[in-house]
mmCIF file of C-alpha atoms and ligand atoms in Angstrom:
data_model
loop_
_atom_site.group_PDB
_atom_site.id
_atom_site.type_symbol
_atom_site.label_atom_id
_atom_site.label_comp_id
_atom_site.label_asym_id
_atom_site.label_seq_id
_atom_site.Cartn_x
_atom_site.Cartn_y
_atom_site.Cartn_z
ATOM 1 C CA UNK A 1 -0.525 6.793 -13.142
ATOM 2 C CA UNK A 2 -2.484 7.624 -10.032
ATOM 3 C CA UNK A 3 -0.954 10.703 -8.477
ATOM 4 C CA UNK A 4 -2.503 11.893 -5.248
ATOM 5 C CA UNK A 5 -1.913 15.004 -3.176
ATOM 6 C CA UNK A 6 -2.612 14.212 0.463
ATOM 7 C CA UNK A 7 -3.422 17.588 1.915
ATOM 8 C CA UNK A 8 -4.210 19.155 5.259
ATOM 9 C CA UNK A 9 -2.792 21.270 8.070
ATOM 10 C CA UNK A 10 0.149 20.098 10.181
ATOM 11 C CA UNK A 11 -0.990 17.267 12.438
ATOM 12 C CA UNK A 12 -3.904 16.245 10.201
ATOM 13 C CA UNK A 13 -2.448 12.739 9.826
ATOM 14 C CA UNK A 14 -1.058 12.963 6.289
ATOM 15 C CA UNK A 15 2.109 10.980 7.036
ATOM 16 C CA UNK A 16 0.295 8.224 8.944
ATOM 17 C CA UNK A 17 -2.245 7.769 6.166
ATOM 18 C CA UNK A 18 0.321 8.018 3.354
ATOM 19 C CA UNK A 19 2.331 5.175 4.952
ATOM 20 C CA UNK A 20 -0.738 2.924 4.820
ATOM 21 C CA UNK A 21 -2.009 4.046 1.417
ATOM 22 C CA UNK A 22 1.341 3.607 -0.343
ATOM 23 C CA UNK A 23 1.238 -0.130 0.503
ATOM 24 C CA UNK A 24 -2.442 -0.511 -0.267
ATOM 25 C CA UNK A 25 -2.259 1.187 -3.691
ATOM 26 C CA UNK A 26 1.411 0.512 -4.546
ATOM 27 C CA UNK A 27 2.317 4.164 -4.814
ATOM 28 C CA UNK A 28 5.586 5.948 -4.106
ATOM 29 C CA UNK A 29 5.266 8.196 -1.054
ATOM 30 C CA UNK A 30 7.111 11.506 -1.187
ATOM 31 C CA UNK A 31 7.032 13.600 1.974
ATOM 32 C CA UNK A 32 8.981 16.814 1.520
ATOM 33 C CA UNK A 33 9.160 17.194 5.319
ATOM 34 C CA UNK A 34 10.772 13.734 5.596
ATOM 35 C CA UNK A 35 13.275 14.514 2.833
ATOM 36 C CA UNK A 36 14.212 17.762 4.595
ATOM 37 C CA UNK A 37 14.621 15.955 7.930
ATOM 38 C CA UNK A 38 16.806 13.296 6.269
ATOM 39 C CA UNK A 39 19.019 16.058 4.880
ATOM 40 C CA UNK A 40 19.195 17.816 8.242
ATOM 41 C CA UNK A 41 20.217 14.570 9.948
ATOM 42 C CA UNK A 42 22.931 14.006 7.355
ATOM 43 C CA UNK A 43 24.065 17.610 7.541
ATOM 44 C CA UNK A 44 23.853 18.283 3.809
ATOM 45 C CA UNK A 45 23.816 21.775 2.324
ATOM 46 C CA UNK A 46 20.115 21.391 1.634
ATOM 47 C CA UNK A 47 19.551 20.348 5.239
ATOM 48 C CA UNK A 48 21.428 23.355 6.504
ATOM 49 C CA UNK A 49 19.335 25.720 4.369
ATOM 50 C CA UNK A 50 16.062 24.053 5.326
ATOM 51 C CA UNK A 51 16.731 23.833 9.065
ATOM 52 C CA UNK A 52 16.573 27.562 9.729
ATOM 53 C CA UNK A 53 13.070 27.741 8.235
ATOM 54 C CA UNK A 54 11.739 24.487 9.641
ATOM 55 C CA UNK A 55 12.784 25.225 13.220
ATOM 56 C CA UNK A 56 10.739 28.441 13.113
ATOM 57 C CA UNK A 57 7.727 26.783 11.515
ATOM 58 C CA UNK A 58 8.180 28.720 8.263
ATOM 59 C CA UNK A 59 8.084 27.358 4.733
ATOM 60 C CA UNK A 60 11.344 26.523 3.021
ATOM 61 C CA UNK A 61 11.638 28.741 -0.104
ATOM 62 C CA UNK A 62 9.834 27.465 -3.200
ATOM 63 C CA UNK A 63 12.880 27.166 -5.409
ATOM 64 C CA UNK A 64 14.717 24.905 -2.962
ATOM 65 C CA UNK A 65 11.625 22.798 -2.317
ATOM 66 C CA UNK A 66 10.633 22.439 -5.978
ATOM 67 C CA UNK A 67 14.130 21.366 -7.054
ATOM 68 C CA UNK A 68 14.178 18.786 -4.295
ATOM 69 C CA UNK A 69 10.716 17.469 -5.201
ATOM 70 C CA UNK A 70 11.645 17.122 -8.867
ATOM 71 C CA UNK A 71 14.762 15.176 -7.918
ATOM 72 C CA UNK A 72 12.654 12.793 -5.776
ATOM 73 C CA UNK A 73 10.212 12.224 -8.648
ATOM 74 C CA UNK A 74 13.117 11.523 -11.020
ATOM 75 C CA UNK A 75 14.498 8.914 -8.610
ATOM 76 C CA UNK A 76 11.396 6.797 -9.217
ATOM 77 C CA UNK A 77 10.998 6.291 -12.968
ATOM 78 C CA UNK A 78 9.162 2.996 -12.458
ATOM 79 C CA UNK A 79 6.486 4.435 -10.139
ATOM 80 C CA UNK A 80 2.869 3.515 -10.830
ATOM 81 C CA UNK A 81 1.925 6.731 -9.125
ATOM 82 C CA UNK A 82 2.885 9.021 -6.268
ATOM 83 C CA UNK A 83 1.388 10.165 -2.998
ATOM 84 C CA UNK A 84 2.614 13.672 -2.325
ATOM 85 C CA UNK A 85 2.499 14.465 1.388
ATOM 86 C CA UNK A 86 3.242 18.021 2.470
ATOM 87 C CA UNK A 87 3.696 19.166 -1.120
ATOM 88 C CA UNK A 88 2.533 21.397 -2.748
ATOM 89 C CA UNK A 89 2.209 24.101 -0.107
ATOM 90 C CA UNK A 90 2.099 27.168 -2.378
ATOM 91 C CA UNK A 91 0.584 27.945 -5.763
ATOM 92 C CA UNK A 92 4.055 28.098 -7.289
ATOM 93 C CA UNK A 93 4.720 24.575 -6.033
ATOM 94 C CA UNK A 94 1.378 23.356 -7.384
ATOM 95 C CA UNK A 95 2.218 24.817 -10.810
ATOM 96 C CA UNK A 96 5.666 23.207 -10.710
ATOM 97 C CA UNK A 97 4.142 19.836 -9.816
ATOM 98 C CA UNK A 98 1.682 20.068 -12.698
ATOM 99 C CA UNK A 99 4.534 20.904 -15.040
ATOM 100 C CA UNK A 100 6.779 18.074 -13.934
ATOM 101 C CA UNK A 101 3.960 15.508 -14.114
ATOM 102 C CA UNK A 102 2.927 16.842 -17.517
ATOM 103 C CA UNK A 103 6.449 16.185 -18.759
ATOM 104 C CA UNK A 104 5.834 12.543 -17.799
ATOM 105 C CA UNK A 105 2.501 12.515 -19.623
ATOM 106 C CA UNK A 106 0.525 12.440 -16.401
ATOM 107 C CA UNK A 107 -1.151 14.735 -13.861
ATOM 108 C CA UNK A 108 -2.469 15.054 -10.310
ATOM 109 C CA UNK A 109 -5.575 12.898 -10.173
ATOM 110 C CA UNK A 110 -6.935 14.139 -6.847
ATOM 111 C CA UNK A 111 -6.242 16.272 -3.834
ATOM 112 C CA UNK A 112 -7.534 14.522 -0.731
ATOM 113 C CA UNK A 113 -7.760 16.992 2.130
ATOM 114 C CA UNK A 114 -7.911 15.812 5.742
ATOM 115 C CA UNK A 115 -10.078 18.158 7.782
ATOM 116 C CA UNK A 116 -9.249 18.574 11.469
ATOM 117 C CA UNK A 117 -10.026 21.441 13.868
ATOM 118 C CA UNK A 118 -7.135 23.651 14.977
ATOM 119 C CA UNK A 119 -7.271 22.862 18.679
ATOM 120 C CA UNK A 120 -7.189 19.133 17.902
ATOM 121 C CA UNK A 121 -4.123 19.746 15.714
ATOM 122 C CA UNK A 122 -2.264 21.583 18.485
ATOM 123 C CA UNK A 123 -3.047 18.802 20.957
ATOM 124 C CA UNK A 124 -1.950 16.073 18.528
ATOM 125 C CA UNK A 125 1.307 17.839 17.647
ATOM 126 C CA UNK A 126 2.239 18.518 21.282
ATOM 127 C CA UNK A 127 1.582 14.839 21.996
ATOM 128 C CA UNK A 128 3.662 13.768 18.977
ATOM 129 C CA UNK A 129 6.438 16.132 20.099
ATOM 130 C CA UNK A 130 6.975 14.039 23.247
ATOM 131 C CA UNK A 131 8.351 11.184 21.120
ATOM 132 C CA UNK A 132 8.995 12.460 17.557
ATOM 133 C CA UNK A 133 12.205 14.277 18.415
ATOM 134 C CA UNK A 134 11.006 17.035 16.079
ATOM 135 C CA UNK A 135 11.971 20.463 17.329
ATOM 136 C CA UNK A 136 9.017 21.980 15.447
ATOM 137 C CA UNK A 137 6.605 19.737 17.416
ATOM 138 C CA UNK A 138 8.070 20.599 20.807
ATOM 139 C CA UNK A 139 7.125 24.261 21.078
ATOM 140 C CA UNK A 140 3.505 25.408 21.071
ATOM 141 C CA UNK A 141 4.388 28.796 19.524
ATOM 142 C CA UNK A 142 6.112 27.067 16.589
ATOM 143 C CA UNK A 143 3.153 24.694 16.183
ATOM 144 C CA UNK A 144 0.721 27.621 16.107
ATOM 145 C CA UNK A 145 2.931 29.412 13.597
ATOM 146 C CA UNK A 146 2.875 26.349 11.318
ATOM 147 C CA UNK A 147 -0.936 26.337 11.473
ATOM 148 C CA UNK A 148 -1.040 30.083 10.700
ATOM 149 C CA UNK A 149 1.322 29.580 7.747
ATOM 150 C CA UNK A 150 -0.986 26.804 6.534
ATOM 151 C CA UNK A 151 -3.991 29.170 6.499
ATOM 152 C CA UNK A 152 -2.096 32.114 5.042
ATOM 153 C CA UNK A 153 -0.054 30.384 2.363
ATOM 154 C CA UNK A 154 -1.260 26.841 1.770
ATOM 155 C CA UNK A 155 -5.022 26.546 2.275
ATOM 156 C CA UNK A 156 -5.645 28.477 -0.993
ATOM 157 C CA UNK A 157 -4.620 25.336 -2.833
ATOM 158 C CA UNK A 158 -8.035 23.873 -2.025
ATOM 159 C CA UNK A 159 -9.484 26.411 -4.462
ATOM 160 C CA UNK A 160 -6.714 25.650 -6.948
ATOM 161 C CA UNK A 161 -7.715 21.975 -7.120
ATOM 162 C CA UNK A 162 -11.462 22.660 -6.738
ATOM 163 C CA UNK A 163 -11.285 24.675 -9.947
ATOM 164 C CA UNK A 164 -9.880 21.586 -11.652
ATOM 165 C CA UNK A 165 -12.553 19.349 -10.085
ATOM 166 C CA UNK A 166 -9.905 17.400 -8.207
ATOM 167 C CA UNK A 167 -10.689 18.331 -4.611
ATOM 168 C CA UNK A 168 -12.035 15.783 -2.098
ATOM 169 C CA UNK A 169 -12.470 16.699 1.570
ATOM 170 C CA UNK A 170 -12.330 13.915 4.154
ATOM 171 C CA UNK A 171 -13.083 14.080 7.894
ATOM 172 C CA UNK A 172 -9.688 13.596 9.567
ATOM 173 C CA UNK A 173 -11.023 12.827 13.060
ATOM 174 C CA UNK A 174 -11.539 9.202 14.116
ATOM 175 C CA UNK A 175 -9.435 6.062 14.310
ATOM 176 C CA UNK A 176 -6.583 5.584 11.822
ATOM 177 C CA UNK A 177 -8.561 2.719 10.197
ATOM 178 C CA UNK A 178 -11.726 4.807 9.879
ATOM 179 C CA UNK A 179 -9.842 7.585 8.163
ATOM 180 C CA UNK A 180 -8.052 5.130 5.822
ATOM 181 C CA UNK A 181 -11.495 3.757 4.876
ATOM 182 C CA UNK A 182 -12.813 7.248 4.136
ATOM 183 C CA UNK A 183 -9.804 8.055 1.932
ATOM 184 C CA UNK A 184 -9.959 4.648 0.214
ATOM 185 C CA UNK A 185 -13.611 5.305 -0.664
ATOM 186 C CA UNK A 186 -12.476 8.396 -2.536
ATOM 187 C CA UNK A 187 -9.525 6.691 -4.275
ATOM 188 C CA UNK A 188 -11.576 3.663 -5.321
ATOM 189 C CA UNK A 189 -14.025 5.906 -7.172
ATOM 190 C CA UNK A 190 -11.408 7.945 -9.052
HETATM 191 P P1 LIG B 201 5.937 18.441 7.488
HETATM 192 O O1 LIG B 201 6.743 17.228 7.820
HETATM 193 O O2 LIG B 201 5.167 18.287 6.204
HETATM 194 O O3 LIG B 201 5.097 18.912 8.638
HETATM 195 O O4 LIG B 201 6.982 19.611 7.195
HETATM 196 C C1 LIG B 201 7.841 20.096 8.211
HETATM 197 C C2 LIG B 201 8.424 21.415 7.781
HETATM 198 O O5 LIG B 201 9.208 21.239 6.581
HETATM 199 C C3 LIG B 201 7.413 22.495 7.423
HETATM 200 O O6 LIG B 201 6.960 23.194 8.560
HETATM 201 C C4 LIG B 201 8.240 23.380 6.488
HETATM 202 O O7 LIG B 201 9.146 24.181 7.209
HETATM 203 C C5 LIG B 201 9.059 22.351 5.712
HETATM 204 N N1 LIG B 201 8.353 21.901 4.504
HETATM 205 C C6 LIG B 201 7.867 20.655 4.238
HETATM 206 N N2 LIG B 201 7.284 20.617 3.040
HETATM 207 C C7 LIG B 201 7.388 21.868 2.514
HETATM 208 C C8 LIG B 201 6.953 22.480 1.307
HETATM 209 N N3 LIG B 201 6.255 21.786 0.399
HETATM 210 N N4 LIG B 201 7.248 23.786 1.121
HETATM 211 C C9 LIG B 201 7.941 24.495 2.027
HETATM 212 N N5 LIG B 201 8.347 23.989 3.197
HETATM 213 C C10 LIG B 201 8.084 22.693 3.449
#
């Protein structure tokens, strides 16, 4: 199995690239943000819990997120591999992912991190907010909080995967095609 963690701050382009890469490499794409938004739209209990955190730009608690992620993995027993987008975001989540993949006799093959400067992220997210309908893209203070949360709670995972020799940084600025090519160069050499 080829299991990839597509990593980067909010607005780095993880979702856009994951949509392309899942077709190209026949992988199952799991975006925890998308699963939360689906649950919010359908007014499930999970959605209700998640909404209060997401609207403020905070992380949804680990336990809730990990249980949800495991359920998504279990829904795809035939997968040739997964692209995880927006997960893991904490060390606890990274440990849980390792554990659940280990139970399947597999592991994370690589973390591919999209690198984009903060001011470019804010600009991109404000632009996306005009059409995405996402409340957390519409307010600059919430956007900046999401970026702060990324640095304070999530960015440490680069070290986590570096220690395992699984970290690959990719320049996340350029055209969508250019960035897909850069990521594909990494995947093709794994
Ligand atoms: P995203 O679509 O990845 O930008 O995620 C949108 C929001 O969903 C985040 O700002 C968090 O509130 C929540 N979220 C998504 N993934 C996670 C995760 N792995 N852990 C905690 N919260 C998450």
